[in-house]
mmCIF file of C-alpha atoms in Angstrom:
data_model
loop_
_atom_site.group_PDB
_atom_site.id
_atom_site.type_symbol
_atom_site.label_atom_id
_atom_site.label_comp_id
_atom_site.label_asym_id
_atom_site.label_seq_id
_atom_site.Cartn_x
_atom_site.Cartn_y
_atom_site.Cartn_z
ATOM 1 C CA UNK A 1229 48.532 45.071 22.600
ATOM 2 C CA UNK A 1230 46.342 45.469 25.683
ATOM 3 C CA UNK A 1231 43.005 43.677 25.477
ATOM 4 C CA UNK A 1232 40.010 45.933 26.077
ATOM 5 C CA UNK A 1233 37.405 44.433 28.410
ATOM 6 C CA UNK A 1234 33.870 44.926 27.070
ATOM 7 C CA UNK A 1235 31.694 47.437 28.928
ATOM 8 C CA UNK A 1236 28.359 46.002 30.098
ATOM 9 C CA UNK A 1237 25.003 47.780 30.162
ATOM 10 C CA UNK A 1238 25.511 48.212 33.908
ATOM 11 C CA UNK A 1239 28.874 49.896 33.204
ATOM 12 C CA UNK A 1240 27.157 52.140 30.662
ATOM 13 C CA UNK A 1241 24.489 53.247 33.155
ATOM 14 C CA UNK A 1242 27.119 53.860 35.876
ATOM 15 C CA UNK A 1243 29.075 56.038 33.430
ATOM 16 C CA UNK A 1244 25.922 57.920 32.368
ATOM 17 C CA UNK A 1245 24.911 58.544 35.999
ATOM 18 C CA UNK A 1246 28.374 59.938 36.734
ATOM 19 C CA UNK A 1247 28.381 62.131 33.610
ATOM 20 C CA UNK A 1248 24.919 63.482 34.359
ATOM 21 C CA UNK A 1249 25.633 63.947 38.073
ATOM 22 C CA UNK A 1250 22.703 61.699 39.014
ATOM 23 C CA UNK A 1251 22.245 58.710 41.293
ATOM 24 C CA UNK A 1252 22.501 55.408 39.474
ATOM 25 C CA UNK A 1253 19.039 54.412 40.711
ATOM 26 C CA UNK A 1254 17.484 57.441 39.007
ATOM 27 C CA UNK A 1255 18.529 56.337 35.504
ATOM 28 C CA UNK A 1256 19.032 52.572 35.853
ATOM 29 C CA UNK A 1257 16.035 50.786 34.303
ATOM 30 C CA UNK A 1258 14.132 48.610 36.734
ATOM 31 C CA UNK A 1259 14.035 44.993 35.615
ATOM 32 C CA UNK A 1260 16.971 45.443 33.214
ATOM 33 C CA UNK A 1261 17.704 41.721 33.239
ATOM 34 C CA UNK A 1262 14.079 40.601 33.426
ATOM 35 C CA UNK A 1263 13.138 42.039 30.047
ATOM 36 C CA UNK A 1264 13.410 39.972 26.892
ATOM 37 C CA UNK A 1265 15.774 42.609 25.542
ATOM 38 C CA UNK A 1266 16.808 46.151 26.346
ATOM 39 C CA UNK A 1267 16.378 49.404 24.382
ATOM 40 C CA UNK A 1268 16.802 52.997 25.554
ATOM 41 C CA UNK A 1269 17.353 56.410 23.894
ATOM 42 C CA UNK A 1270 19.490 59.283 25.234
ATOM 43 C CA UNK A 1271 19.978 62.905 24.199
ATOM 44 C CA UNK A 1272 23.570 63.746 23.263
ATOM 45 C CA UNK A 1273 23.152 67.377 24.378
ATOM 46 C CA UNK A 1274 22.536 66.193 27.957
ATOM 47 C CA UNK A 1275 25.846 64.337 28.072
ATOM 48 C CA UNK A 1276 28.182 66.345 25.826
ATOM 49 C CA UNK A 1277 28.936 69.095 28.380
ATOM 50 C CA UNK A 1278 29.975 66.514 30.975
ATOM 51 C CA UNK A 1279 32.161 64.751 28.410
ATOM 52 C CA UNK A 1280 33.831 68.073 27.536
ATOM 53 C CA UNK A 1281 34.549 68.721 31.210
ATOM 54 C CA UNK A 1282 36.143 65.308 31.742
ATOM 55 C CA UNK A 1283 37.602 64.027 28.476
ATOM 56 C CA UNK A 1284 36.606 62.476 25.206
ATOM 57 C CA UNK A 1285 34.458 59.398 24.990
ATOM 58 C CA UNK A 1286 36.593 56.381 25.982
ATOM 59 C CA UNK A 1287 37.834 54.037 23.303
ATOM 60 C CA UNK A 1288 36.245 50.762 24.279
ATOM 61 C CA UNK A 1289 34.252 47.712 23.358
ATOM 62 C CA UNK A 1290 30.722 47.245 24.660
ATOM 63 C CA UNK A 1291 28.495 44.262 25.410
ATOM 64 C CA UNK A 1292 25.587 46.055 23.779
ATOM 65 C CA UNK A 1293 24.814 47.717 20.455
ATOM 66 C CA UNK A 1294 24.609 51.451 19.961
ATOM 67 C CA UNK A 1295 23.255 53.625 17.165
ATOM 68 C CA UNK A 1296 24.164 57.297 17.403
ATOM 69 C CA UNK A 1297 22.524 60.118 15.473
ATOM 70 C CA UNK A 1298 25.184 62.836 15.561
ATOM 71 C CA UNK A 1299 24.791 66.469 14.504
ATOM 72 C CA UNK A 1300 27.959 68.532 14.379
ATOM 73 C CA UNK A 1301 31.543 68.143 13.231
ATOM 74 C CA UNK A 1302 33.042 64.968 14.723
ATOM 75 C CA UNK A 1303 35.657 62.298 14.237
ATOM 76 C CA UNK A 1304 34.960 58.577 14.762
ATOM 77 C CA UNK A 1305 38.057 56.492 15.485
ATOM 78 C CA UNK A 1306 38.217 52.738 15.028
ATOM 79 C CA UNK A 1307 41.184 50.372 15.221
ATOM 80 C CA UNK A 1308 41.596 50.391 11.443
ATOM 81 C CA UNK A 1309 40.133 53.729 10.339
ATOM 82 C CA UNK A 1310 39.307 57.311 11.212
ATOM 83 C CA UNK A 1311 36.098 58.757 9.776
ATOM 84 C CA UNK A 1312 35.436 62.499 9.650
ATOM 85 C CA UNK A 1313 31.843 63.624 10.097
ATOM 86 C CA UNK A 1314 31.115 67.032 8.576
ATOM 87 C CA UNK A 1315 27.558 67.694 9.760
ATOM 88 C CA UNK A 1316 25.069 64.826 10.294
ATOM 89 C CA UNK A 1317 25.701 61.109 10.621
ATOM 90 C CA UNK A 1318 24.434 57.783 11.844
ATOM 91 C CA UNK A 1319 27.087 55.759 13.672
ATOM 92 C CA UNK A 1320 26.541 52.032 14.251
ATOM 93 C CA UNK A 1321 28.475 50.283 17.029
ATOM 94 C CA UNK A 1322 28.718 46.574 17.699
ATOM 95 C CA UNK A 1323 30.174 44.678 20.657
ATOM 96 C CA UNK A 1324 32.859 43.286 18.328
ATOM 97 C CA UNK A 1325 34.550 46.559 17.337
ATOM 98 C CA UNK A 1326 35.964 49.112 19.808
ATOM 99 C CA UNK A 1327 35.666 52.775 18.818
ATOM 100 C CA UNK A 1328 35.144 56.282 20.108
ATOM 101 C CA UNK A 1329 34.011 59.557 18.646
ATOM 102 C CA UNK A 1330 35.426 62.982 19.321
ATOM 103 C CA UNK A 1331 33.394 66.201 18.967
ATOM 104 C CA UNK A 1332 35.320 68.748 16.884
ATOM 105 C CA UNK A 1333 33.090 71.793 17.361
ATOM 106 C CA UNK A 1334 30.788 73.200 20.036
ATOM 107 C CA UNK A 1335 27.581 72.707 18.021
ATOM 108 C CA UNK A 1336 26.736 69.155 19.059
ATOM 109 C CA UNK A 1337 23.314 67.561 19.239
ATOM 110 C CA UNK A 1338 21.549 64.339 18.438
ATOM 111 C CA UNK A 1339 20.569 61.158 20.205
ATOM 112 C CA UNK A 1340 21.814 57.661 20.681
ATOM 113 C CA UNK A 1341 20.138 54.411 21.554
ATOM 114 C CA UNK A 1342 21.565 51.368 23.274
ATOM 115 C CA UNK A 1343 20.100 47.904 22.920
ATOM 116 C CA UNK A 1344 20.885 44.251 23.355
ATOM 117 C CA UNK A 1345 20.694 41.596 20.682
ATOM 118 C CA UNK A 1346 17.816 40.042 22.639
ATOM 119 C CA UNK A 1347 15.766 43.158 21.878
ATOM 120 C CA UNK A 1348 15.295 41.756 18.365
ATOM 121 C CA UNK A 1349 13.173 38.633 18.218
ATOM 122 C CA UNK A 1350 15.122 36.301 15.958
ATOM 123 C CA UNK A 1351 12.023 34.435 14.791
ATOM 124 C CA UNK A 1352 10.492 37.675 13.483
ATOM 125 C CA UNK A 1353 13.535 39.470 12.047
ATOM 126 C CA UNK A 1354 15.179 36.439 10.398
ATOM 127 C CA UNK A 1355 18.575 38.021 11.046
ATOM 128 C CA UNK A 1356 21.199 37.941 13.732
ATOM 129 C CA UNK A 1357 22.433 41.493 14.240
ATOM 130 C CA UNK A 1358 26.038 40.458 13.607
ATOM 131 C CA UNK A 1359 24.994 39.209 10.150
ATOM 132 C CA UNK A 1360 23.926 42.700 9.046
ATOM 133 C CA UNK A 1361 26.543 44.554 6.943
ATOM 134 C CA UNK A 1362 26.508 47.634 9.214
ATOM 135 C CA UNK A 1363 27.728 45.520 12.149
ATOM 136 C CA UNK A 1364 30.471 43.645 10.282
ATOM 137 C CA UNK A 1365 34.104 44.210 11.319
ATOM 138 C CA UNK A 1366 35.914 46.025 8.523
ATOM 139 C CA UNK A 1367 32.694 47.559 7.218
ATOM 140 C CA UNK A 1368 31.717 51.216 7.134
ATOM 141 C CA UNK A 1369 29.907 51.941 10.422
ATOM 142 C CA UNK A 1370 29.284 55.659 9.800
ATOM 143 C CA UNK A 1371 26.836 57.098 7.277
ATOM 144 C CA UNK A 1372 26.742 60.827 6.640
ATOM 145 C CA UNK A 1373 23.214 62.046 5.958
ATOM 146 C CA UNK A 1374 21.704 65.240 4.562
ATOM 147 C CA UNK A 1375 19.671 67.759 6.580
ATOM 148 C CA UNK A 1376 16.279 66.483 5.357
ATOM 149 C CA UNK A 1377 16.959 62.916 6.468
ATOM 150 C CA UNK A 1378 18.489 64.223 9.707
ATOM 151 C CA UNK A 1379 15.220 66.031 10.496
ATOM 152 C CA UNK A 1380 13.215 62.837 9.897
ATOM 153 C CA UNK A 1381 15.521 60.800 12.132
ATOM 154 C CA UNK A 1382 15.376 63.434 14.864
ATOM 155 C CA UNK A 1383 11.565 63.272 14.863
ATOM 156 C CA UNK A 1384 11.631 59.480 14.996
ATOM 157 C CA UNK A 1385 14.048 59.404 17.935
ATOM 158 C CA UNK A 1386 11.964 61.924 19.911
ATOM 159 C CA UNK A 1387 9.003 59.566 19.624
#
């Protein structure tokens, strides 16, 4: 089995710049490695058309964490499971588990955030991210949610 090299935050921003047809400098955060940790939010609608034109999201492992708020019919594929998403879901991704998600209809929206483990101050949170059940290999990384909760999450992510 071919080993998948983890994608770094720099790789992520290069991929986003290419998908959005922008210069890397226009979206790459200044001082990315000077910050204590990194956190950024993106709109799925801005990237989905570019993904459709090229291919599906690559199946890979990342060096950062990602939480996606997905609206629309989708399929999330992991090494050991395939999860169907009917309407709204939160998808949690960890550097330990490669995955990808595939849009299955044209009505796609939502947001996703990327962040590093350093974004969370260990002295304040008392947890290492990898200790949380949602980031455990073999766990259930996708949670379908109802429309009311989806609206609340959408408002939170816009802020």
